[in-house]
Amino acid sequence: MGMKYVAAYLMAALAGKESPSAADIKKILESVESEYDESIASKLVSELEGKTIHEVVAEGKEKLKGFGGGGGGGGAAAAAAPAAGGGAAAAKEEKKAVVEEEEEEDMDFDLFG
């Protein structure tokens, strides 16, 4: 299911529709000249039938709590770098090269002169 169908459903709900229909989704998607598939829209509407947006969002937040905190992926990549051997030294050399380039640019360019 494409996110555009969910987004259109949410737009219709924000516009005041308590229970948006497939026709509401179609109207929104066609207004931006997007492709529309009746089966996808109908499936979404049937899955959300009888639920409010607030209930669905609250359920989703509860499910996401089980995944842990944010930023955990970055630590694993940093830990893997020292295992590669000289990877850290190469990174330091790159930083020095970038700094030198910036200094050269500052000397050659005078904004007010």
GROMACS .gro file of C-alpha atoms in nm:
model
  113
    1MET     CA    1   0.000   0.000   0.000
    2GLY     CA    2   0.138   0.336  -0.096
    3MET     CA    3   0.180   0.613   0.157
    4LYS     CA    4  -0.012   0.848  -0.071
    5TYR     CA    5  -0.335   0.664   0.014
    6VAL     CA    6  -0.270   0.696   0.387
    7ALA     CA    7  -0.178   1.062   0.343
    8ALA     CA    8  -0.496   1.129   0.145
    9TYR     CA    9  -0.702   0.951   0.413
   10LEU     CA   10  -0.541   1.166   0.683
   11MET     CA   11  -0.601   1.482   0.479
   12ALA     CA   12  -0.968   1.396   0.448
   13ALA     CA   13  -0.985   1.332   0.823
   14LEU     CA   14  -0.816   1.665   0.895
   15ALA     CA   15  -1.066   1.833   0.665
   16GLY     CA   16  -1.346   1.719   0.894
   17LYS     CA   17  -1.450   1.378   0.760
   18GLU     CA   18  -1.488   1.148   1.060
   19SER     CA   19  -1.474   0.838   0.842
   20PRO     CA   20  -1.325   0.915   0.499
   21SER     CA   21  -1.440   0.698   0.209
   22ALA     CA   22  -1.259   0.564  -0.096
   23ALA     CA   23  -1.430   0.841  -0.295
   24ASP     CA   24  -1.271   1.104  -0.066
   25ILE     CA   25  -0.929   0.949  -0.122
   26LYS     CA   26  -0.991   0.940  -0.498
   27LYS     CA   27  -1.090   1.307  -0.503
   28ILE     CA   28  -0.774   1.411  -0.318
   29LEU     CA   29  -0.539   1.199  -0.530
   30GLU     CA   30  -0.696   1.307  -0.857
   31SER     CA   31  -0.668   1.673  -0.752
   32VAL     CA   32  -0.289   1.634  -0.770
   33GLU     CA   33  -0.304   1.420  -1.084
   34SER     CA   34  -0.185   1.109  -0.902
   35GLU     CA   35  -0.265   0.753  -1.004
   36TYR     CA   36  -0.554   0.594  -0.816
   37ASP     CA   37  -0.624   0.226  -0.747
   38GLU     CA   38  -0.973   0.154  -0.614
   39SER     CA   39  -0.868  -0.175  -0.451
   40ILE     CA   40  -0.594  -0.013  -0.242
   41ALA     CA   41  -0.820   0.271  -0.128
   42SER     CA   42  -1.104   0.032  -0.044
   43LYS     CA   43  -0.870  -0.193   0.155
   44LEU     CA   44  -0.742   0.104   0.356
   45VAL     CA   45  -1.093   0.231   0.428
   46SER     CA   46  -1.211  -0.116   0.535
   47GLU     CA   47  -0.911  -0.164   0.767
   48LEU     CA   48  -0.972   0.171   0.936
   49GLU     CA   49  -1.352   0.139   0.950
   50GLY     CA   50  -1.486   0.205   1.299
   51LYS     CA   51  -1.155   0.351   1.424
   52THR     CA   52  -1.064   0.712   1.483
   53ILE     CA   53  -0.735   0.855   1.365
   54HIS     CA   54  -0.635   0.924   1.725
   55GLU     CA   55  -0.684   0.556   1.817
   56VAL     CA   56  -0.476   0.438   1.522
   57VAL     CA   57  -0.193   0.681   1.599
   58ALA     CA   58  -0.195   0.583   1.968
   59GLU     CA   59  -0.174   0.213   1.874
   60GLY     CA   60   0.115   0.287   1.642
   61LYS     CA   61   0.305   0.477   1.911
   62GLU     CA   62   0.269   0.183   2.148
   63LYS     CA   63   0.407  -0.054   1.884
   64LEU     CA   64   0.702   0.175   1.814
   65LYS     CA   65   0.805   0.176   2.181
   66GLY     CA   66   0.923  -0.181   2.138
   67PHE     CA   67   1.181  -0.077   1.878
   68GLY     CA   68   1.397   0.118   2.124
   69GLY     CA   69   1.535   0.469   2.122
   70GLY     CA   70   1.656   0.666   1.826
   71GLY     CA   71   2.018   0.698   1.724
   72GLY     CA   72   2.110   0.339   1.801
   73GLY     CA   73   2.216   0.264   1.444
   74GLY     CA   74   2.497   0.519   1.439
   75GLY     CA   75   2.685   0.358   1.726
   76ALA     CA   76   2.718   0.025   1.549
   77ALA     CA   77   2.876   0.183   1.244
   78ALA     CA   78   3.125   0.374   1.456
   79ALA     CA   79   3.218   0.058   1.644
   80ALA     CA   80   3.283  -0.127   1.319
   81ALA     CA   81   3.531   0.133   1.190
   82PRO     CA   82   3.817   0.050   1.433
   83ALA     CA   83   3.784  -0.317   1.343
   84ALA     CA   84   3.879  -0.230   0.985
   85GLY     CA   85   4.231  -0.134   1.093
   86GLY     CA   86   4.355   0.189   0.938
   87GLY     CA   87   4.009   0.330   0.878
   88ALA     CA   88   4.039   0.583   1.159
   89ALA     CA   89   4.370   0.717   1.028
   90ALA     CA   90   4.225   0.762   0.681
   91ALA     CA   91   3.932   0.956   0.826
   92LYS     CA   92   4.168   1.193   1.008
   93GLU     CA   93   4.365   1.252   0.688
   94GLU     CA   94   4.044   1.336   0.503
   95LYS     CA   95   3.946   1.589   0.770
   96LYS     CA   96   4.285   1.758   0.746
   97ALA     CA   97   4.258   1.777   0.368
   98VAL     CA   98   3.914   1.935   0.389
   99VAL     CA   99   4.031   2.193   0.643
  100GLU     CA  100   4.327   2.290   0.426
  101GLU     CA  101   4.102   2.340   0.125
  102GLU     CA  102   3.873   2.568   0.322
  103GLU     CA  103   4.165   2.780   0.442
  104GLU     CA  104   4.292   2.822   0.087
  105GLU     CA  105   3.951   2.933  -0.029
  106ASP     CA  106   3.931   3.191   0.247
  107MET     CA  107   4.264   3.346   0.143
  108ASP     CA  108   4.181   3.368  -0.227
  109PHE     CA  109   3.840   3.525  -0.187
  110ASP     CA  110   3.769   3.868  -0.039
  111LEU     CA  111   3.402   3.950  -0.012
  112PHE     CA  112   3.446   4.326   0.030
  113GLY     CA  113   3.758   4.394  -0.175
   0.00000   0.00000   0.00000
